[in-house]
Structure formats: C-alpha cells, structure tokens
Coordinates of C-alpha atoms in Angstrom, one line a residue:
Chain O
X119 CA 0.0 0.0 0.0
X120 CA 2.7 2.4 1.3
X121 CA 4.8 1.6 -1.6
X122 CA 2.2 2.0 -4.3
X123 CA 1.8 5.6 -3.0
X124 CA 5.5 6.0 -3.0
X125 CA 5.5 5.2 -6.4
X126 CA 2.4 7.5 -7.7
X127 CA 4.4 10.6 -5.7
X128 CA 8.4 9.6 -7.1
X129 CA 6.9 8.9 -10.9
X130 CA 4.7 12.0 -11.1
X131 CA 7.6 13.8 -9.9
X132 CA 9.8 12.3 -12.3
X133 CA 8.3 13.2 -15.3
X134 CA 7.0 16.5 -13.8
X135 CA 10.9 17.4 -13.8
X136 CA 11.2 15.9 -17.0
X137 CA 8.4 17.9 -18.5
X138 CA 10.5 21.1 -16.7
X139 CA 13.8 20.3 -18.4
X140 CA 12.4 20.7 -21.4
X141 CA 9.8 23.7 -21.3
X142 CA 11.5 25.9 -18.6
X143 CA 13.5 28.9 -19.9
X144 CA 15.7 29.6 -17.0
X145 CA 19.0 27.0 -17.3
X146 CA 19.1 27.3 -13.8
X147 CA 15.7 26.3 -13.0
X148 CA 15.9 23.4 -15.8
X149 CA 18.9 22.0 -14.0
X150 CA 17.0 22.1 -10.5
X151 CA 14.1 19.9 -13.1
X152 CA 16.9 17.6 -13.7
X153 CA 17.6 17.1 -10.8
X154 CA 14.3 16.9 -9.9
X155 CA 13.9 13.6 -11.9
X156 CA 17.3 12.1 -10.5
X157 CA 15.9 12.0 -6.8
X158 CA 12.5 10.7 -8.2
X159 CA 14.7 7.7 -10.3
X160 CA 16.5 7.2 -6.7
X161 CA 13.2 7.1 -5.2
X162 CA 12.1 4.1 -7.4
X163 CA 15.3 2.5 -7.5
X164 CA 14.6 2.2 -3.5
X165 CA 11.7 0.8 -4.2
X166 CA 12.8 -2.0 -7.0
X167 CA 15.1 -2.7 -3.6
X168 CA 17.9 -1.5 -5.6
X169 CA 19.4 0.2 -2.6
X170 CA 23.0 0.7 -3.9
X171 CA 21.9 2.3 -7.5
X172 CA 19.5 4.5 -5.7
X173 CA 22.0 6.0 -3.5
X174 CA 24.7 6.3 -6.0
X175 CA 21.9 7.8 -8.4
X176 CA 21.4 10.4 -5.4
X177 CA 25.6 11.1 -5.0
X178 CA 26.8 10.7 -8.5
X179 CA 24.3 12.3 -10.6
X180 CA 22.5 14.1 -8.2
X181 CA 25.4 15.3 -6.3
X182 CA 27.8 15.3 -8.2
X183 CA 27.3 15.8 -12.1
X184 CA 24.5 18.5 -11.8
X185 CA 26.4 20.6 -9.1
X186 CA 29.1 20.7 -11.4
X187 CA 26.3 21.8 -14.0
X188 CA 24.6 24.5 -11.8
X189 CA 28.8 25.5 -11.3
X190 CA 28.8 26.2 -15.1
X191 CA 26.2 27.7 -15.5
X192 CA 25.9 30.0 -12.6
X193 CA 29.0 30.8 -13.5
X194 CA 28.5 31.5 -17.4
X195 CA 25.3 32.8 -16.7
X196 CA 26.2 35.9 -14.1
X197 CA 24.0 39.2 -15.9
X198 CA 22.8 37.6 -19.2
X199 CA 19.3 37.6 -19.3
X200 CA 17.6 34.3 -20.6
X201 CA 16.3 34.1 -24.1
X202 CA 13.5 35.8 -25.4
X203 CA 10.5 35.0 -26.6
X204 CA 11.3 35.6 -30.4
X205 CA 14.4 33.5 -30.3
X206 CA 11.8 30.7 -29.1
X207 CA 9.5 31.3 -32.2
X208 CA 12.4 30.6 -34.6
X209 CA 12.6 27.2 -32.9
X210 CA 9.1 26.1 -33.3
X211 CA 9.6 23.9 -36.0
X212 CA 12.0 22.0 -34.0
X213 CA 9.2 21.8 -31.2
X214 CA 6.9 19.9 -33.3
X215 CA 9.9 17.9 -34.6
X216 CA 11.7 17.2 -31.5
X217 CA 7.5 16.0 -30.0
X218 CA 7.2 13.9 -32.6
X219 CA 10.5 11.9 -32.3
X220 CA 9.6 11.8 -28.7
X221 CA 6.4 9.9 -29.2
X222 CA 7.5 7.8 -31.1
X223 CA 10.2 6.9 -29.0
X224 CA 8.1 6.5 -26.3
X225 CA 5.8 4.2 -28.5
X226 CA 8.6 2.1 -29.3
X227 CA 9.8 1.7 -24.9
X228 CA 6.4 1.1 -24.6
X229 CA 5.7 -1.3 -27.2
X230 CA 8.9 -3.3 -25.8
X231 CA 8.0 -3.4 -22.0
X232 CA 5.3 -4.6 -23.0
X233 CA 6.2 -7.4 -25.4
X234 CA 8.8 -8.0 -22.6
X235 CA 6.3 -8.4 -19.1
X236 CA 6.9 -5.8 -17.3
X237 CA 4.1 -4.0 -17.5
X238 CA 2.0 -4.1 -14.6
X239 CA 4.6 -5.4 -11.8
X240 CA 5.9 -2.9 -9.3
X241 CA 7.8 -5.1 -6.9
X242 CA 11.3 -6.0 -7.9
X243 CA 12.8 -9.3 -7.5
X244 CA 12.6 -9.7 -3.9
X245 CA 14.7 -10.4 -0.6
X246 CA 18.2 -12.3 -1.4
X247 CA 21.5 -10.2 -2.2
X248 CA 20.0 -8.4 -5.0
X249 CA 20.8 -4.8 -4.7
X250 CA 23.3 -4.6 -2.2
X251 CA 26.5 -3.3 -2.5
X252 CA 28.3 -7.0 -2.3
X253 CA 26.4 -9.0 -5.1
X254 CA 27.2 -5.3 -7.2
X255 CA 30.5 -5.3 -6.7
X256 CA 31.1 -8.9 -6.9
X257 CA 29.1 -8.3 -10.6
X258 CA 31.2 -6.1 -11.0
X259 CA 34.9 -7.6 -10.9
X260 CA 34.3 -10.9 -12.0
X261 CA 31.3 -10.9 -14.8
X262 CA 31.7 -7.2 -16.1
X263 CA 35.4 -6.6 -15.4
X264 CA 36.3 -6.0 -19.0
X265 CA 33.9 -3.3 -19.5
X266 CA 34.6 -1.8 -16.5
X267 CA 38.2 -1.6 -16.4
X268 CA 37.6 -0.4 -20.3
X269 CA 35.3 2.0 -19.0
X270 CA 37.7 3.2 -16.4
X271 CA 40.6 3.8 -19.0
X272 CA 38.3 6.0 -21.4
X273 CA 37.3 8.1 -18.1
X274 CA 41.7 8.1 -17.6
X275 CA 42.0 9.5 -21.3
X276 CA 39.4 12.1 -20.8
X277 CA 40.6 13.5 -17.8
X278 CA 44.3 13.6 -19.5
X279 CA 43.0 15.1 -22.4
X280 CA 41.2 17.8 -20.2
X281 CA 44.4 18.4 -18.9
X282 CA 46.7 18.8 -22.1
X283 CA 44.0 20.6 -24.3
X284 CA 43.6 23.1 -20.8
X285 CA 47.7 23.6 -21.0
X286 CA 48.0 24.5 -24.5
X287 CA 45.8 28.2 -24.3
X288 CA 48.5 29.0 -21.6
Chain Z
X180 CA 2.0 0.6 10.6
X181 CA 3.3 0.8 13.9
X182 CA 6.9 0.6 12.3
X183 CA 5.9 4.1 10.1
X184 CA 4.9 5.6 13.4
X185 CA 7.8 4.8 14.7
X186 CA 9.8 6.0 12.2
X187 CA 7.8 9.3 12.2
X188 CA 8.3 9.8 16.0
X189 CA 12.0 9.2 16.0
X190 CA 12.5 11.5 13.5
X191 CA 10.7 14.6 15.0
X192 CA 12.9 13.9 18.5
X193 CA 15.9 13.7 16.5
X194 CA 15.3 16.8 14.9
X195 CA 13.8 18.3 18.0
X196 CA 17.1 17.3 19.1
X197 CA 19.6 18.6 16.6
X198 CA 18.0 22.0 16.6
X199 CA 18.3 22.6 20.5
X200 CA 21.6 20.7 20.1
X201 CA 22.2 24.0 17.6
X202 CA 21.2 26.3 20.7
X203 CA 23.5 25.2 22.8
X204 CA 26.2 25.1 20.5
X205 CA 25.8 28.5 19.5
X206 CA 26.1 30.0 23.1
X207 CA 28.8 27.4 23.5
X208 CA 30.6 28.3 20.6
X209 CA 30.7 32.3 22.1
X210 CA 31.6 31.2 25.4
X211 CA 34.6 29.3 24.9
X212 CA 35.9 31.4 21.8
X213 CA 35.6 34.3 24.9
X214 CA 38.2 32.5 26.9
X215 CA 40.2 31.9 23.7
X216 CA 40.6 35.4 23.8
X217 CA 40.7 36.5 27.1
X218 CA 37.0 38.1 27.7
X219 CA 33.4 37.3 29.2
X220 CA 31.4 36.7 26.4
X221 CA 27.6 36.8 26.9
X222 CA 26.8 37.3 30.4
X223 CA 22.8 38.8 30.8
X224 CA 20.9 36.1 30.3
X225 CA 20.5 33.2 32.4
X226 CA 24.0 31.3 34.7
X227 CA 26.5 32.3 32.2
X228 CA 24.5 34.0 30.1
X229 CA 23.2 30.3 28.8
X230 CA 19.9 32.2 27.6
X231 CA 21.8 33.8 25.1
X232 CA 20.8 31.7 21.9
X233 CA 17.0 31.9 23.0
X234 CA 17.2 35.8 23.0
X235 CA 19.5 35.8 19.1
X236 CA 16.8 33.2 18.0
X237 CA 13.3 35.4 19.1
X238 CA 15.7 38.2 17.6
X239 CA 16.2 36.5 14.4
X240 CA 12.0 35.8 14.4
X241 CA 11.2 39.3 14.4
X242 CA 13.7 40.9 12.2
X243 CA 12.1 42.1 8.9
X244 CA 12.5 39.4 5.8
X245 CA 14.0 41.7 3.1
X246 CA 14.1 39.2 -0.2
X247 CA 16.4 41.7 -3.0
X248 CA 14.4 42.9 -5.6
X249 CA 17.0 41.6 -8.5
X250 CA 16.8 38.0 -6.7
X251 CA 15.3 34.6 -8.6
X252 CA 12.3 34.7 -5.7
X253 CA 11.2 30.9 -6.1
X254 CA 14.8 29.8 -5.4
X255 CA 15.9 32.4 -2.8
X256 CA 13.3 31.3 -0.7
X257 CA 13.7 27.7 -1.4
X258 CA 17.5 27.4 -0.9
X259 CA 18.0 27.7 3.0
X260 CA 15.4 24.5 3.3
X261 CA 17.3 22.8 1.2
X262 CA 20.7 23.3 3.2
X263 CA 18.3 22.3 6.7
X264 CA 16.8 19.7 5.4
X265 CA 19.9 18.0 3.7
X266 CA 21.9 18.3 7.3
X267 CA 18.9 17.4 9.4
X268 CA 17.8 13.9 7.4
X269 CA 21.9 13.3 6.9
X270 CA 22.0 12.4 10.6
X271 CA 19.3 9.9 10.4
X272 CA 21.1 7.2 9.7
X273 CA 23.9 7.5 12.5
X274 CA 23.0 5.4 15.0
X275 CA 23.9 6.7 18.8
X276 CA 23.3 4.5 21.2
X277 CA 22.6 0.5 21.4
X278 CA 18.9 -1.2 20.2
X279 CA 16.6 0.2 22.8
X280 CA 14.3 -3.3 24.2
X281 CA 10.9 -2.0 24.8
X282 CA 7.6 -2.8 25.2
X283 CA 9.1 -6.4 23.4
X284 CA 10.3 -4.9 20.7
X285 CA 13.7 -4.1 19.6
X286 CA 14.0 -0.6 18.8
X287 CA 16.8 0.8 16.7
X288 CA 18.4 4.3 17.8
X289 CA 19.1 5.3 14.5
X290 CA 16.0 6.4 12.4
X291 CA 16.7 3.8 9.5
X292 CA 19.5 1.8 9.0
X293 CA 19.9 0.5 5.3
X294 CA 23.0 -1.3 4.8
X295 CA 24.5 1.5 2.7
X296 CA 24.4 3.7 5.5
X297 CA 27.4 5.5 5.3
X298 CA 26.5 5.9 1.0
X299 CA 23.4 7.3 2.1
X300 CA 24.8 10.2 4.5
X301 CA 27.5 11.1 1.4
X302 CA 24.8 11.4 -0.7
X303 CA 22.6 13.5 1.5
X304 CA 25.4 15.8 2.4
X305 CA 25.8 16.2 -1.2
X306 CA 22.9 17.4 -2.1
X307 CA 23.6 20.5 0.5
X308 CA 25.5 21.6 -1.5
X309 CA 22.8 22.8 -3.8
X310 CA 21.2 24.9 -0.7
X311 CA 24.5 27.1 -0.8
X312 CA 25.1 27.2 -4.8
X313 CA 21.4 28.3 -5.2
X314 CA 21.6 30.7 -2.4
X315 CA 25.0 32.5 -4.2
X316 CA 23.1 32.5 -7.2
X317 CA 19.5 33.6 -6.4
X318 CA 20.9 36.5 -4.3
X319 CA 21.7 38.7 -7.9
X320 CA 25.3 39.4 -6.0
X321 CA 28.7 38.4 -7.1
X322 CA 29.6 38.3 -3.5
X323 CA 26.8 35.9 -3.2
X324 CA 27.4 34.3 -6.3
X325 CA 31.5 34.2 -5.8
X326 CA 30.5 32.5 -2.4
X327 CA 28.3 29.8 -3.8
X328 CA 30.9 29.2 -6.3
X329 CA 34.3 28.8 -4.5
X330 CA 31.7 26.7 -1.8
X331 CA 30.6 24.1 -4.8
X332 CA 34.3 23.8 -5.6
X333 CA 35.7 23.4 -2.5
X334 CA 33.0 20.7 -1.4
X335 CA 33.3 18.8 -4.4
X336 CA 37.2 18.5 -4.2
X337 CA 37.5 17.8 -0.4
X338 CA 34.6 14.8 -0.8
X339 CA 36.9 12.9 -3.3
X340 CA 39.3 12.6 -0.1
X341 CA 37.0 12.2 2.4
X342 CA 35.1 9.6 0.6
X343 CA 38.3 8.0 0.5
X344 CA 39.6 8.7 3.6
X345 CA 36.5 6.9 4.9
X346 CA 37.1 3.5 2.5
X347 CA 40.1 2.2 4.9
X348 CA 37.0 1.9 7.6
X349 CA 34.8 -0.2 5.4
X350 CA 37.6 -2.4 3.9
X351 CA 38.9 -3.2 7.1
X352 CA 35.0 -3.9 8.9
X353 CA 34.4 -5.4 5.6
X354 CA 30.9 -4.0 5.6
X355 CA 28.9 -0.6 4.6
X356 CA 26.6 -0.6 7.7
X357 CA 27.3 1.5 10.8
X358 CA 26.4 -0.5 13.0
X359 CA 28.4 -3.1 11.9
X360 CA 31.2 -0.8 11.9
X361 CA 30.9 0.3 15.7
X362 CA 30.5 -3.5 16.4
X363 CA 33.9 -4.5 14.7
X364 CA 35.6 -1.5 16.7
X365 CA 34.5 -3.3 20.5
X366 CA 38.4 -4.3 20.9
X367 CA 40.6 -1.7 19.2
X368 CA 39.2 1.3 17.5
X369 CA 39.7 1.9 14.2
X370 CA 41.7 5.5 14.8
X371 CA 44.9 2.6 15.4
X372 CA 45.1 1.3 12.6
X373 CA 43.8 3.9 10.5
X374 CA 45.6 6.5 11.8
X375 CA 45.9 8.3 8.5
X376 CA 42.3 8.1 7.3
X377 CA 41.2 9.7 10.3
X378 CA 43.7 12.8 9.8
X379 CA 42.4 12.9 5.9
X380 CA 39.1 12.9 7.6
X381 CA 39.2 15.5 10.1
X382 CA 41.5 17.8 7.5
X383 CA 38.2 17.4 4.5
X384 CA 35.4 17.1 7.6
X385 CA 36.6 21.0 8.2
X386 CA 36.4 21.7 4.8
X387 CA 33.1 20.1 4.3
X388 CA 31.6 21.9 6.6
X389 CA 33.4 25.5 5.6
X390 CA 34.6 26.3 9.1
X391 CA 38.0 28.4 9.6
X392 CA 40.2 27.8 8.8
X393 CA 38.6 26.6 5.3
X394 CA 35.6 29.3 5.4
X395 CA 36.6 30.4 2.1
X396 CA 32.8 30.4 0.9
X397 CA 32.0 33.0 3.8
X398 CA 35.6 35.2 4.0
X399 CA 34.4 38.3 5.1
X400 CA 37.2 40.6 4.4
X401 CA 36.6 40.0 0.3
X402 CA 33.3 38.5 -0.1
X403 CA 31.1 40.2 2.8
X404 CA 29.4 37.0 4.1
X405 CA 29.9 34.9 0.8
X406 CA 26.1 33.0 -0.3
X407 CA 24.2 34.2 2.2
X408 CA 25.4 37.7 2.4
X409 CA 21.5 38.9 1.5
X410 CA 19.4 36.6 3.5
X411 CA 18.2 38.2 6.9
X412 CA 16.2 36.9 9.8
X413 CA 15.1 33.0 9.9
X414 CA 16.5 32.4 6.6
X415 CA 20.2 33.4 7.4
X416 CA 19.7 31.5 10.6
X417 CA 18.3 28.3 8.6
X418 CA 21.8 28.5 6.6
X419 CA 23.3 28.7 10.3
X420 CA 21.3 25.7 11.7
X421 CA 22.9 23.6 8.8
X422 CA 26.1 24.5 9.1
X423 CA 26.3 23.5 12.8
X424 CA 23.6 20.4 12.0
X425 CA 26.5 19.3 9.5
X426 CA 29.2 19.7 11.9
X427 CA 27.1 17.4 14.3
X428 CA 26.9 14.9 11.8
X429 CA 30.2 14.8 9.9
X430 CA 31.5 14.4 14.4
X431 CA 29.1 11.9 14.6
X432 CA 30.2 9.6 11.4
X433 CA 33.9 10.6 12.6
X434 CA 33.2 9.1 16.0
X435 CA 31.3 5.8 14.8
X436 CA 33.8 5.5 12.4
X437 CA 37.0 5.7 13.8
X438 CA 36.4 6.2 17.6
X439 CA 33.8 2.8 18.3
X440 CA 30.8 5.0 18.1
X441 CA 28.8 4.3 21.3
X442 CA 30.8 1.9 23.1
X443 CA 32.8 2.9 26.2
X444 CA 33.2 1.8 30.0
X445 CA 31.0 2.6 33.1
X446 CA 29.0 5.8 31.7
X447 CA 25.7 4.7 29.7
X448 CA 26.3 4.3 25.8
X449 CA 24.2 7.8 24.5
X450 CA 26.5 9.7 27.1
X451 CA 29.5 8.2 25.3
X452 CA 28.3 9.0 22.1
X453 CA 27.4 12.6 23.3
X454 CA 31.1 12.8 24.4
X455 CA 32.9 12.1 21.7
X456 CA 30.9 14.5 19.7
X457 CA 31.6 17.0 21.6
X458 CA 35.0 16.3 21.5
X459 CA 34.9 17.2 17.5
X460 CA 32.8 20.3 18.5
X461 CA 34.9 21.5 20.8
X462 CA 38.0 20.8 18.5
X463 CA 36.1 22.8 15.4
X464 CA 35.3 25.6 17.8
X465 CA 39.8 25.3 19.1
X466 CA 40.6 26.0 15.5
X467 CA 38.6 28.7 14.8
X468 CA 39.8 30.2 17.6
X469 CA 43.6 29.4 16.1
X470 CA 44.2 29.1 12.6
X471 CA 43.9 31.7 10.1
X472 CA 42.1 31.6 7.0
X473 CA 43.7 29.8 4.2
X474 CA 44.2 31.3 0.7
X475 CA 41.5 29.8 -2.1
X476 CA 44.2 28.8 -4.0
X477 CA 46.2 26.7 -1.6
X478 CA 43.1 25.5 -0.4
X479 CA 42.7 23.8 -3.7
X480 CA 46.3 22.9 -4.3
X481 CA 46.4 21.1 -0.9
X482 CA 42.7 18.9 -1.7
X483 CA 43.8 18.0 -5.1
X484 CA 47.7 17.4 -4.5
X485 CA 48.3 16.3 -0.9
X486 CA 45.0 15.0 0.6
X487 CA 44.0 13.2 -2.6
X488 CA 47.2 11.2 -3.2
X489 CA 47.7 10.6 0.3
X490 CA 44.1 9.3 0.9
X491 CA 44.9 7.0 -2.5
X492 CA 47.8 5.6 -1.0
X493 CA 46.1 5.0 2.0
X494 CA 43.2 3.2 0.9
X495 CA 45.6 1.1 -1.1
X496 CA 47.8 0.3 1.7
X497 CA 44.8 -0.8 3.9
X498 CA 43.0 -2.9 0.5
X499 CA 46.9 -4.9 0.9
X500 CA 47.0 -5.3 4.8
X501 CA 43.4 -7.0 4.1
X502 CA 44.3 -9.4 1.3
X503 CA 47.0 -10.1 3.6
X504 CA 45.7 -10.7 6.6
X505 CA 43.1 -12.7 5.0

C-alpha cells in the first residue's frame, strides 16, 4: 500500500521534472528539473530494492554531475538575461519535430516493456543479495570486469585530455 | 503501521534534538571562543548568560524578511530549506546509542539503518550543497554568487578525499553498515590502525563543513558573508542551523567511524556518544579560535595534490594489509 503511494508521488515527480527540463526557460531552473527527476529515479530504485543504485543515483548524478552543471552555468550565466521570446519562435519547427520523435520513442519503450512483461509489476525481484553493495561489486569484478576496467581507462584519457587541451591556451 | 509511526516519531525527536543541540552550540561556541581570547562573552541572560541563543533566536524571528528585488524569488526562498533539510535527514542514519528493548520490541536508535548507511549520509550531504550554490546565485550578488561558487568547488574536491579517507574503515570492517562498523571497533578502534584516514578525515570534515580555517565560501574581508550575504532573519539562521547540524553529523560519522561509536566503559552508551561529539565540537570551535584563514588557492592545491594522493595511498595500503591478513 505504502509503496504503491511512493510510487504514484516519485513517478509523477519524475516526469513533472522531465516535463520542466524541457519547457523551462531559466537553465538554472531546468537543471533544479533535472535534478528533480534524478531524486524521483532514486526514489524508485529504493523501491525496486535497488538500494545501492539509488543511492549512487542520489551522489553521483544528483550530487555530483549537476552541481558541477549548476557551477557552469551559474557561473556562465552571471548578468545575461535568458532568451526571449522571439528566439523561441524561430525554434518552433524543431518543437513539433523534436514532439514527434519523442512519441515515437516513447511508443517504441512502450511497445517493448510490453512485449517484454513488465508491464503491470511494481515489486522488484525480492529479498536475497539483489541490490546490495556485495552482489554489485562482486558483478562487478568478475562478470563485467572488462567493461569496467575499459570503462575506467576512457574516463583516464578524458581527464588527461582535459588536462593537455587546458595547457596549450597557456 | 506501527513501524511508520515509529519512524515518524524518532524522526521529530531527532530533529527536535539537533536543533536545540544548535542552541547550545551556539552559546557554547561564544563562550569558549571568549576565553580563547581573554574576555566574558555573553553574560545577561541566564547562569553564564546560557539564555543567550533563546534571546538571538526570538531576535532573528522578528527581524524584517527583506528578499532583493533583483533575486530569482522561487529559489531564494527555497535554498535555505534545502541546506536544513539536507543536514537534518543526513543524521538519520547515524545510529547513537545501542537497540533500545521496549515494550518487546527491539527498537533501533538510528532512524533507518539500510545497509548502505554511510552511501546514504555522502549522498545527502551532497545534495547541501545545492542549498549554498542556489543561495549564491538567487541572491543577484557576485559576493553571493562568488560564495556559492568557491563553496561548490571546494566541497566537491575535499569529498573525493573524504570519501576516501573513509574507504580504509569499510575495507577493514568489511561492511557498509554502521552499526556493523561500531561493532567491529568493540576491541581496538579503528583510529589505530587507521591513523591516517582519520587525519584525511578531520582535514576534509573542516572543509566540508566550511569552518575556519577553510571558510573560504563565507571570508568576510573579500566576499562580505559569501552566499548568504543577502538573506536576513530566519533564513540566514536556517543557513546557520545547517552549518552546525553538518558539523554534528560529519562528528558523529567521525566518532562511529574511527572512535567505536557508542561503546565505552561505566557511563551509559548515549552519554558516550554525546562525548565524543563534543570532543569534534569543541576541537572545530579550538581551531577557529587558532588558525587563520587559508588562501582559495592553496586550499585547492592542498585537496587536489596532498590529501587526494595521500588518501589513495592510504586506501591502497589498507585494501593490501586486508588481502594479507586474509
């Protein structure tokens, strides 16, 4: 009972933020929307008992990526003044464009959840290890440690590349 | 249903809790920087003036809410909440004394205690951060906004460390849960063996907290009161409440951590707890009245070029002693 109520509150908010993201015309305020939507996903991931990837959806993404975000932006956006409204007009060709794409992607998710189950079922698989930190770490070194340890080494290069590409204006 | 109750109950007391705990600290806080410095401090109201914090609090009631007429109103308004509540539900999970028996039911001191504790109070104390950065920037002041800024920057950097810093613990209890922690600890604390983390951890728990001497987001002498420079009355003092909230909490996770949490001889567990907090409190309160402010810049050097490393070789050193041992 308590959960399904959970649920109604984090998914409405989730897409409410969604929704915000796109339509809001303050960058500020759409990042807050984002961010919005991340605490709603960690909300649900809690609730798929998914406790690790909700928390690390909270402190990586949440935390971490959009404060970085709001830091740019904040920053880039000291006295300019948002866009105005005729600047929007020119772009509402790529409204309709940019709707339609979305439906139909959302057609297609839909249309594959549903040829897949998991329509309908709230609860997660149950009790067990699933979701802790142990059975995700343990997925994580010995089933996925290719990707990972690939994964890690393209995060290496970027931060390098940061590094030299910042050296050279000097 | 009873268990929701419960929850709901524990939580109100330990916020009911944290905010007097805020009081006191306050008029603690002026009374011993006083005898850092050779003077009274506040004296009227109450045995040593221990009114004091009731009398700034009615003040801070009644003074007049001035919102600037250049500020984002929405988020102005909405970014002191979000600093409270991020350092009031942080705490929840810390637990501070032993399973209370009552009524024949075992009744945890900690509000909820998932397995991930420790993840879950990093990622609360994250999302503070978004209280000051929203602040700086709703303001319409580059103080403010400088504040927010250098704050966001500073936090970020020092968590890397602290986060860290903190991963010797769990590798050595071999577990996430703090109350598994503080039961590993029963023998020898973990501040023996990890001697190191806990120094990376009191260096970033300063810094995490922006107290002097890294209070870079608030340095009065270039940035007037950094982020909240433009909020008056209950809202500045909602931006005060977390700061000292946080400071409770990051003492808290340092004691269950590294000092066995609530275990001790003779005195009854909570008092223990309450001790060793207020230890840390007294400590933060010791080097504000000491150090000076450091420079932004060698603030940032030190995170990203000392503590960092050091925290890596640490954690590195303790994964080895483990495989060892094991």
């Amino acid at each position: 009972m308590l959960s399904t109520v959970v649920f109604w509150i984090a998914a409405v908010l989730a897409v409410a933020g969604a929704i915000g993201v796109v339509t809001l015309r303050n960058p500020v305020h759409t990042a807050l929307s984002l961010v919005l939507t991340m605490l709603s996903l960690g909300v649900l991931f809690l609730l798929l008992h998914a406790e690790f990837l909700a928390v690390v959806e909270v402190l990586v993404y949440a935390g971490a990526v959009m404060v970085l975000f709001l830091f740019v932006v904040t920053l880039l956006m000291a006295g300019v003044k948002p866009p105005r409204e005729e600047h929007h007009l020119r772009l509402a060709y790529q409204t309709l464009i940019a709707g339609l794409f979305g439906l139909i992607l959302f057609v297609l998710v839909l249309h594959s959840l549903v040829g897949a189950g998991w329509v309908g079922t709230l609860a997660g698989p149950q009790g067990g290890s699933f979701g802790t930190i142990a059975s995700f770490g343990t997925a994580l070194f010995t089933r996925y440690l290719l990707p990972f340890e690939l994964t890690a080494v393209v995060l290496l290069v970027a931060v390098i590349g940061v590094v030299v590409l910042g050296r050279e204006q000097e | 249903m009873l268990t929701v109750i419960l929850i709901i109950v524990k939580g109100l007391i330990t916020a009911v809790l944290l905010l007097a705990a805020f009081g006191v600290m306050t008029w603690l806080e002026r009374k011993v920087l006083a005898r850092f410095q050779f003077r009274p401090g506040p004296n009227r109201l109450g045995p040593a003036g221990v009114m004091q914090f009731v009398a700034d609090g009615l003040k801070l009631v009644f003074k007049e809410e001035i919102i600037p007429t250049a500020a984002d109103r929405a988020i102005y308004l909405l970014a002191p909440f979000i600093s409270l509540t991020a350092a009031i539900v942080a705490f929840a999970v810390i637990p501070w004394g032993p399973p209370l028996h009552i009524f024949g039911r075992t009744v945890p001191m900690e509000i909820g205690g998932p397995d991930i504790g420790i993840l879950f109070i990093f990622a609360i104390t994250a999302l503070g951060v978004y209280g000051i950065i929203l602040g700086g920037w709703a303001s319409s002041n580059k103080y403010s906004l400088l504040g927010g800024l250098r704050s966001t920057a500073q936090i970020i950097s020092y968590e890397l460390a602290m986060g860290l810093a903190v991963t010797g613990v769990l590798l050595l209890a071999g577990s996430t849960d703090l109350n598994t922690i503080i039961a590993r600890q029963y023998h020898l604390w973990y501040i023996v063996p990890e001697i190191l983390g806990f120094i990376i951890y009191v260096i970033t728990m300063v810094a995490e907290t922006n107290r002097t001497p890294f209070d870079l987001p608030e340095a009065e002498n270039e940035l007037v009161a950094g982020y909240h420079t433009e909020y008056t009355g209950l809202k500045w003092a909602m931006y005060m409440m977390a700061e000292y909230i946080n400071m409770i909490t990051v003492s808290g996770l340092a004691t269950t951590l590294f000092l066995g949490g609530w275990h001790g001889p003779w005195l009854p567990p909570e008092l223990w707890f309450l001790i060793k907090v207020a230890a840390f409190m007294y400590f933060f309160i010791w080097l504000r009245a000491t150090l000076p402010r450091l420079r932004y810049d060698r603030l940032m050097a030190f995170g990203w070029k000392v503590l960092l490393p050091v925290a890596l070789l640490n954690t590195l050193a303790t994964a080895v002693w483990v495989a060892v041992a094991r």
